Short mmCIF file of C-alpha atoms in Angstrom, two decimals:
data_model
loop_
_atom_site.label_atom_id
_atom_site.label_comp_id
_atom_site.label_asym_id
_atom_site.label_seq_id
_atom_site.Cartn_x
_atom_site.Cartn_y
_atom_site.Cartn_z
CA UNK N 533 81.73 85.66 90.39
CA UNK N 534 85.02 86.09 88.80
CA UNK N 535 86.31 89.86 88.34
CA UNK N 536 88.58 90.69 85.26
CA UNK N 537 90.19 94.22 85.31
CA UNK N 538 91.74 94.71 81.97
CA UNK N 539 94.06 97.64 81.08
CA UNK N 540 92.26 100.08 83.10
CA UNK N 541 93.31 103.54 83.24
CA UNK N 542 92.09 106.30 85.19
CA UNK N 543 93.35 110.01 85.67
CA UNK N 544 92.29 112.76 87.97
CA UNK N 545 93.25 115.93 86.01
CA UNK N 546 97.04 115.26 85.27
CA UNK N 547 97.55 112.79 87.89
CA UNK N 548 97.43 109.15 86.58
CA UNK N 549 95.73 107.28 89.54
CA UNK N 550 95.85 104.06 87.47
CA UNK N 551 97.96 103.06 84.40
CA UNK N 552 96.89 99.90 82.42
CA UNK N 553 96.12 97.99 85.43
CA UNK N 554 95.33 94.32 84.95
CA UNK N 555 93.82 92.16 87.85
CA UNK N 556 92.01 89.17 87.99
CA UNK N 557 89.94 88.01 91.15
CA UNK N 558 89.25 84.15 91.05
CA UNK N 559 85.32 83.45 91.85
CA UNK N 560 84.95 82.78 95.61
CA UNK N 561 88.41 84.29 96.56
CA UNK N 562 89.45 87.02 98.77
CA UNK N 563 91.97 89.28 97.27
CA UNK N 564 93.73 92.31 99.01
CA UNK N 565 94.79 95.46 97.24
CA UNK N 566 97.92 96.36 99.12
CA UNK N 567 100.33 99.64 98.50
CA UNK N 568 101.43 102.84 100.08
CA UNK N 569 99.15 105.99 100.15
CA UNK N 570 98.54 107.13 96.57
CA UNK N 571 99.23 103.90 94.85
CA UNK N 572 95.67 103.58 93.36
CA UNK N 573 94.23 100.93 95.77
CA UNK N 574 90.96 102.71 96.47
CA UNK N 575 90.45 104.07 93.13
CA UNK N 576 90.66 100.56 91.50
CA UNK N 577 88.23 99.36 93.97
CA UNK N 578 85.81 102.31 93.13
CA UNK N 579 86.24 101.42 89.29
CA UNK N 580 85.09 97.78 90.28
CA UNK N 581 82.17 99.05 92.17
CA UNK N 582 81.19 101.60 89.16
CA UNK N 583 81.89 104.56 91.69
CA UNK N 584 84.42 105.81 89.21
CA UNK N 585 84.49 105.42 85.36
CA UNK N 586 87.85 104.73 83.59
CA UNK N 587 89.18 106.37 80.66
CA UNK N 588 90.24 103.22 79.20
CA UNK N 589 90.00 99.60 79.84
CA UNK N 590 87.08 97.23 80.90
CA UNK N 591 85.79 95.54 83.99
CA UNK N 592 84.18 92.12 83.34
CA UNK N 593 81.88 90.20 86.21
CA UNK N 594 82.11 86.76 85.06
CA UNK N 595 81.67 86.85 81.09
CA UNK N 596 79.90 90.21 81.43
CA UNK N 597 81.36 93.66 80.48
CA UNK N 598 79.98 95.83 83.32
CA UNK N 599 82.30 99.04 82.57
CA UNK N 600 79.38 101.06 81.49
CA UNK N 601 76.74 99.43 84.00
CA UNK N 602 75.70 101.93 86.76
CA UNK N 603 76.48 100.76 90.41
CA UNK N 604 72.99 99.71 91.29
CA UNK N 605 72.95 96.95 88.33
CA UNK N 606 76.36 95.55 89.47
CA UNK N 607 75.22 94.11 92.65
CA UNK N 608 78.12 94.60 94.76
CA UNK N 609 78.36 95.15 98.61
CA UNK N 610 80.55 97.99 99.61
CA UNK N 611 81.86 98.47 103.32
CA UNK N 612 83.68 101.75 104.09
CA UNK N 613 86.32 102.43 106.48
CA UNK N 614 83.82 104.83 108.86
CA UNK N 615 81.04 102.40 108.72
CA UNK N 616 78.44 104.97 107.24
CA UNK N 617 75.63 103.46 109.33
CA UNK N 618 72.29 105.18 109.54
CA UNK N 619 72.72 106.65 113.18
CA UNK N 620 68.83 106.97 113.66
CA UNK N 621 68.26 103.22 112.60
CA UNK N 622 68.60 100.30 115.08
CA UNK N 623 71.22 97.41 114.09
CA UNK N 624 68.40 95.35 112.45
CA UNK N 625 66.93 98.32 110.43
CA UNK N 626 70.40 99.19 109.07
CA UNK N 627 71.09 95.62 108.28
CA UNK N 628 67.42 95.49 106.33
CA UNK N 629 67.92 98.87 104.67
CA UNK N 630 69.11 97.17 101.34
CA UNK N 631 66.12 94.67 101.44
CA UNK N 632 63.83 97.39 101.70
CA UNK N 633 65.06 99.17 98.83
CA UNK N 634 64.64 96.03 96.73
CA UNK N 635 61.09 95.52 98.05
CA UNK N 636 61.96 92.06 99.77
CA UNK N 637 58.71 90.76 101.60
CA UNK N 638 58.90 91.40 105.30
CA UNK N 639 59.16 87.89 106.42
CA UNK N 640 62.01 87.22 104.10
CA UNK N 641 63.66 90.34 104.98
CA UNK N 642 63.43 89.30 108.90
CA UNK N 643 64.73 85.92 108.21
CA UNK N 644 67.68 87.24 106.29
CA UNK N 645 68.34 89.95 109.09
CA UNK N 646 68.02 87.33 111.77
CA UNK N 647 70.55 85.05 110.01
CA UNK N 648 73.02 87.66 109.44
CA UNK N 649 72.91 88.80 113.20
CA UNK N 650 73.58 85.34 114.05
CA UNK N 651 76.45 85.02 111.50
CA UNK N 652 77.89 88.42 112.68
CA UNK N 653 77.89 87.43 116.21
CA UNK N 654 75.60 90.31 117.06
CA UNK N 655 73.00 88.25 118.98
CA UNK N 656 70.79 90.29 121.17
CA UNK N 657 71.85 93.50 119.64
CA UNK N 658 69.30 93.93 116.82
CA UNK N 659 67.39 96.82 118.68
CA UNK N 660 70.44 98.89 119.62
CA UNK N 661 71.43 102.00 117.75
CA UNK N 662 74.98 102.24 116.31
CA UNK N 663 76.12 104.82 118.95
CA UNK N 664 75.37 102.06 121.65
CA UNK N 665 78.08 99.61 119.88
CA UNK N 666 81.74 99.22 119.96
CA UNK N 667 83.98 100.08 116.93
CA UNK N 668 84.27 96.50 116.01
CA UNK N 669 80.65 95.69 116.25
CA UNK N 670 79.65 98.90 114.26
CA UNK N 671 81.91 97.36 111.42
CA UNK N 672 80.18 93.90 111.64
CA UNK N 673 76.78 95.77 111.31
CA UNK N 674 78.14 97.50 108.29
CA UNK N 675 79.35 94.19 106.76
CA UNK N 676 75.99 92.61 107.37
CA UNK N 677 74.36 95.40 105.65
CA UNK N 678 76.49 94.90 102.67
CA UNK N 679 75.66 91.20 102.57
CA UNK N 680 71.97 91.56 103.09
CA UNK N 681 70.96 91.83 99.47
CA UNK N 682 73.42 88.59 98.75
CA UNK N 683 75.66 90.68 96.42
CA UNK N 684 77.81 88.98 93.75
CA UNK N 685 80.96 90.69 95.04
CA UNK N 686 81.86 92.32 98.32
CA UNK N 687 84.19 95.23 98.27
CA UNK N 688 85.86 96.61 101.32
CA UNK N 689 87.78 99.91 101.73
CA UNK N 690 89.96 99.77 104.57
CA UNK N 691 87.37 98.17 106.63
CA UNK N 692 89.65 98.03 109.82
CA UNK N 693 91.37 101.39 109.71
CA UNK N 694 89.41 103.21 112.06
CA UNK N 695 89.91 100.49 114.80
CA UNK N 696 92.69 99.88 117.38
CA UNK N 697 95.24 97.35 116.87
CA UNK N 698 93.65 94.61 119.02
CA UNK N 699 90.26 94.91 117.63
CA UNK N 700 91.67 94.97 114.18
CA UNK N 701 93.63 91.70 114.82
CA UNK N 702 90.45 90.13 115.96
CA UNK N 703 88.19 91.40 113.25
CA UNK N 704 90.58 90.26 110.41
CA UNK N 705 90.43 86.59 111.81
CA UNK N 706 86.98 86.95 112.05
CA UNK N 707 86.61 88.15 108.46
CA UNK N 708 88.65 85.19 107.21
CA UNK N 709 86.63 82.73 109.04
CA UNK N 710 83.57 84.38 107.52
CA UNK N 711 84.92 84.19 104.01
CA UNK N 712 85.55 80.62 104.32
CA UNK N 713 81.91 80.00 105.17
CA UNK N 714 80.09 82.22 102.54
CA UNK N 715 82.67 82.20 99.66
CA UNK N 716 81.48 85.46 98.04
CA UNK N 717 83.95 87.21 95.92
CA UNK N 718 85.87 89.68 97.87
CA UNK N 719 88.31 92.44 97.38
CA UNK N 720 89.66 94.68 99.86
CA UNK N 721 91.87 97.47 100.32
CA UNK N 722 94.56 97.71 103.09
CA UNK N 723 97.97 99.60 103.75
CA UNK N 724 98.54 96.98 106.43
CA UNK N 725 100.88 94.31 105.22
CA UNK N 726 100.28 91.86 108.14
CA UNK N 727 96.52 92.27 107.50
CA UNK N 728 96.72 91.49 103.94
CA UNK N 729 99.18 88.39 104.22
CA UNK N 730 96.92 87.05 107.19
CA UNK N 731 93.56 87.36 105.53
CA UNK N 732 93.94 87.04 101.74
CA UNK N 733 94.22 84.22 99.25
CA UNK N 734 96.02 86.54 96.89
CA UNK N 735 97.72 89.99 97.45
CA UNK N 736 98.07 92.35 94.55
CA UNK N 737 100.84 95.17 95.13
CA UNK N 738 100.18 98.56 93.68
CA UNK N 739 102.55 101.38 93.42
CA UNK N 740 102.21 104.80 91.44
CA UNK N 741 98.78 103.50 89.61
CA UNK N 742 100.46 100.10 88.30
CA UNK N 743 100.67 96.39 89.38
CA UNK N 744 104.10 95.61 90.86
CA UNK N 745 103.22 91.85 91.68
CA UNK N 746 100.18 89.76 92.34
CA UNK N 747 100.36 86.13 93.69
CA UNK N 748 99.74 84.37 97.10
CA UNK N 749 101.23 85.81 100.13
CA UNK N 750 103.76 83.28 100.37
CA UNK N 751 104.91 84.00 96.70
CA UNK N 752 105.23 87.64 97.32
CA UNK N 753 107.19 87.35 100.57
CA UNK N 754 109.59 84.64 99.24
CA UNK N 755 109.96 85.70 95.67
CA UNK N 756 109.56 89.42 95.34
CA UNK N 757 109.26 90.44 91.63
CA UNK N 758 111.37 93.61 92.15
CA UNK N 759 113.31 95.93 94.57
CA UNK N 760 110.06 97.77 95.40
CA UNK N 761 108.11 94.90 96.44
CA UNK N 762 111.11 93.72 98.44
CA UNK N 763 111.44 96.95 100.21
CA UNK N 764 107.91 97.42 100.89
CA UNK N 765 107.08 94.00 102.22
CA UNK N 766 108.67 93.47 105.31
CA UNK N 767 111.45 95.29 107.36
CA UNK N 768 114.65 95.34 105.41
CA UNK N 769 118.20 96.57 105.36
CA UNK N 770 119.24 98.10 102.21
CA UNK N 771 123.13 97.84 101.20
CA UNK N 772 124.97 98.96 98.23
CA UNK N 773 127.16 96.62 96.38
CA UNK N 774 127.73 95.25 92.93
CA UNK N 775 127.08 92.06 90.92
CA UNK N 776 128.67 90.30 87.97
CA UNK N 777 128.14 86.97 86.36
CA UNK N 778 129.59 85.07 89.29
CA UNK N 779 127.53 86.57 92.24
CA UNK N 780 126.69 89.69 94.34
CA UNK N 781 128.83 91.51 96.50
CA UNK N 782 128.84 93.96 99.50
CA UNK N 783 131.64 94.67 101.99
CA UNK N 784 133.17 91.14 102.43
CA UNK N 785 129.72 89.40 101.94
CA UNK N 786 129.46 87.21 98.57
CA UNK N 787 126.20 86.08 97.52
CA UNK N 788 125.56 83.57 95.16
CA UNK N 789 122.39 85.27 93.92
CA UNK N 790 120.67 86.12 90.59
CA UNK N 791 123.27 87.95 88.51
CA UNK N 792 123.68 89.44 84.79
CA UNK N 793 125.44 87.00 82.69
CA UNK N 794 128.28 89.59 81.63
CA UNK N 795 129.50 92.82 82.96
CA UNK N 796 129.69 94.29 86.51
CA UNK N 797 126.71 96.68 87.38
CA UNK N 798 125.82 98.58 90.74
CA UNK N 799 123.26 96.48 92.78
CA UNK N 800 121.27 96.79 96.15
CA UNK N 801 121.30 94.08 98.65
CA UNK N 802 118.10 93.50 100.55
CA UNK N 803 118.24 91.61 103.79
CA UNK N 804 115.17 91.24 106.30
CA UNK N 805 115.93 91.83 109.91
CA UNK N 806 114.74 88.30 110.76
CA UNK N 807 117.05 86.68 108.07
CA UNK N 808 120.29 87.64 110.16
CA UNK N 809 121.67 85.42 113.17
CA UNK N 810 124.87 86.05 115.36
CA UNK N 811 127.47 83.34 116.48
CA UNK N 812 130.71 83.65 118.18
CA UNK N 813 132.50 81.70 115.24
CA UNK N 814 132.58 81.84 111.43
CA UNK N 815 131.33 78.21 110.93
CA UNK N 816 128.75 79.45 108.17
CA UNK N 817 128.59 81.28 105.23
CA UNK N 818 127.97 84.05 103.87
CA UNK N 819 128.95 86.22 107.16
CA UNK N 820 129.96 89.43 107.99
CA UNK N 821 131.78 90.82 111.18
CA UNK N 822 130.96 93.87 113.29
CA UNK N 823 129.89 95.21 116.77
CA UNK N 824 126.61 95.38 118.54
CA UNK N 825 125.79 99.11 118.94
CA UNK N 826 122.31 98.77 120.37
CA UNK N 827 119.86 96.12 121.56
CA UNK N 828 116.54 96.29 123.00
CA UNK N 829 113.98 93.77 124.10
CA UNK N 830 110.38 94.40 122.69
CA UNK N 831 108.22 91.74 124.10
CA UNK N 832 109.48 88.17 122.75
CA UNK N 833 112.10 89.55 120.39
CA UNK N 834 115.27 91.74 120.69
CA UNK N 835 115.89 94.75 118.24
CA UNK N 836 119.45 95.11 117.76
CA UNK N 837 121.82 97.16 115.73
CA UNK N 838 124.82 95.80 114.08
CA UNK N 839 128.08 98.10 112.79
CA UNK N 840 130.02 96.47 110.20
CA UNK N 841 133.80 96.29 110.93
CA UNK N 842 135.82 98.95 109.31
CA UNK N 843 132.64 100.53 107.92
CA UNK N 844 130.13 103.21 109.10
CA UNK N 845 127.24 100.79 107.81
CA UNK N 846 124.82 99.48 110.27
CA UNK N 847 122.35 96.75 110.00
CA UNK N 848 119.32 96.12 111.79
CA UNK N 849 118.61 92.77 113.33
CA UNK N 850 115.39 91.03 115.10
CA UNK N 851 116.19 87.82 117.14
CA UNK N 852 113.87 85.87 119.13
CA UNK N 853 114.65 86.87 122.78
CA UNK N 854 115.38 83.14 123.85
CA UNK N 855 118.06 83.03 121.11
CA UNK N 856 119.57 86.32 122.21
CA UNK N 857 119.79 85.09 125.87
CA UNK N 858 121.56 81.96 124.85
CA UNK N 859 124.18 83.79 122.95
CA UNK N 860 125.14 85.89 126.07
CA UNK N 861 126.25 89.08 123.91
CA UNK N 862 125.77 92.50 125.24
CA UNK N 863 126.14 96.15 123.34
CA UNK N 864 129.57 96.79 122.52
CA UNK N 865 130.30 92.79 121.87
CA UNK N 866 132.36 92.02 118.47
CA UNK N 867 130.18 89.30 116.67
CA UNK N 868 129.79 87.34 113.50
CA UNK N 869 126.56 87.81 111.52
CA UNK N 870 125.27 85.13 109.19
CA UNK N 871 122.87 85.82 106.40
CA UNK N 872 120.04 83.16 106.17
CA UNK N 873 118.80 84.79 103.06
CA UNK N 874 119.12 87.93 100.75
CA UNK N 875 117.83 89.64 97.48
CA UNK N 876 119.88 91.34 95.08
CA UNK N 877 118.67 93.78 92.49
CA UNK N 878 120.51 95.91 89.93
CA UNK N 879 120.56 99.57 90.57
CA UNK N 880 119.50 100.14 86.97
CA UNK N 881 116.10 98.59 87.75
CA UNK N 882 115.25 100.86 90.60
CA UNK N 883 115.67 103.77 88.26
CA UNK N 884 113.24 102.49 85.83
#
């Protein structure tokens, strides 16, 4: 079931939660709504579900305009962050709840429940209460309950937000595997960039109620549409420089990057921590020189701080531990830093 969100606007009092938002979710795909707090992610999800009514715009499921349709007639499954399971019901009873409401026969309901228990890897837990389950198991029960009535669309609101880091990681991989099996059109909200990029087919980045960029995880990471996306996705160093028709400049760093055709304008240079490497000689370009002022190993990587020569500006760098060891450099060492990749945006854009 394809979802089309067209020119949706929604305000709460004087606060514009969504401003002319357009999003397309292809049939059978898993799409993540990603953005900072207050960006409009959950409001957009609730508009799709029918839990919020927009002031302007339309929501289409396939060719049907469902903007004015109540929640019940939209046939969506909704999974909340905090499970919202019925504590007095067993796992099987929770999963069967939507089927009972629809007056599904007992035989058909039992078959559907047993199938979902197996699909969700909850075998042997059908008679347990939610209080007897782990957080990850409770979330899988909530997902099974949402899927039981065979919804056209599955909506997930921060589904793993209440879980610890290891369980989150396991569950998001499991969710991707599950989606590859059932192919129900799915939209999920998250503020976790790694989660969105690992799970989703497409990512929609929202900011202040507007869409900044949508596309595949690779497209967004490799080709950010603007300075907000570049800054939001990944750990970046933001440096002040300028750009003209020939290139972009910061300190003694020259980048033949995208530039305006005429004139000289202030610019910001964005460099991800992983896109910087160190060496003892200047055999590559572009490079900058400086001193290592901080280094600390964190598992398989080293986090380092590099202060530019004749400047108070410092740059954060993240290197594989093996590479750091092979270089043999220590805090206080003078080094050359090579820039593998950088993005440059005019300052005028950031003010818009």
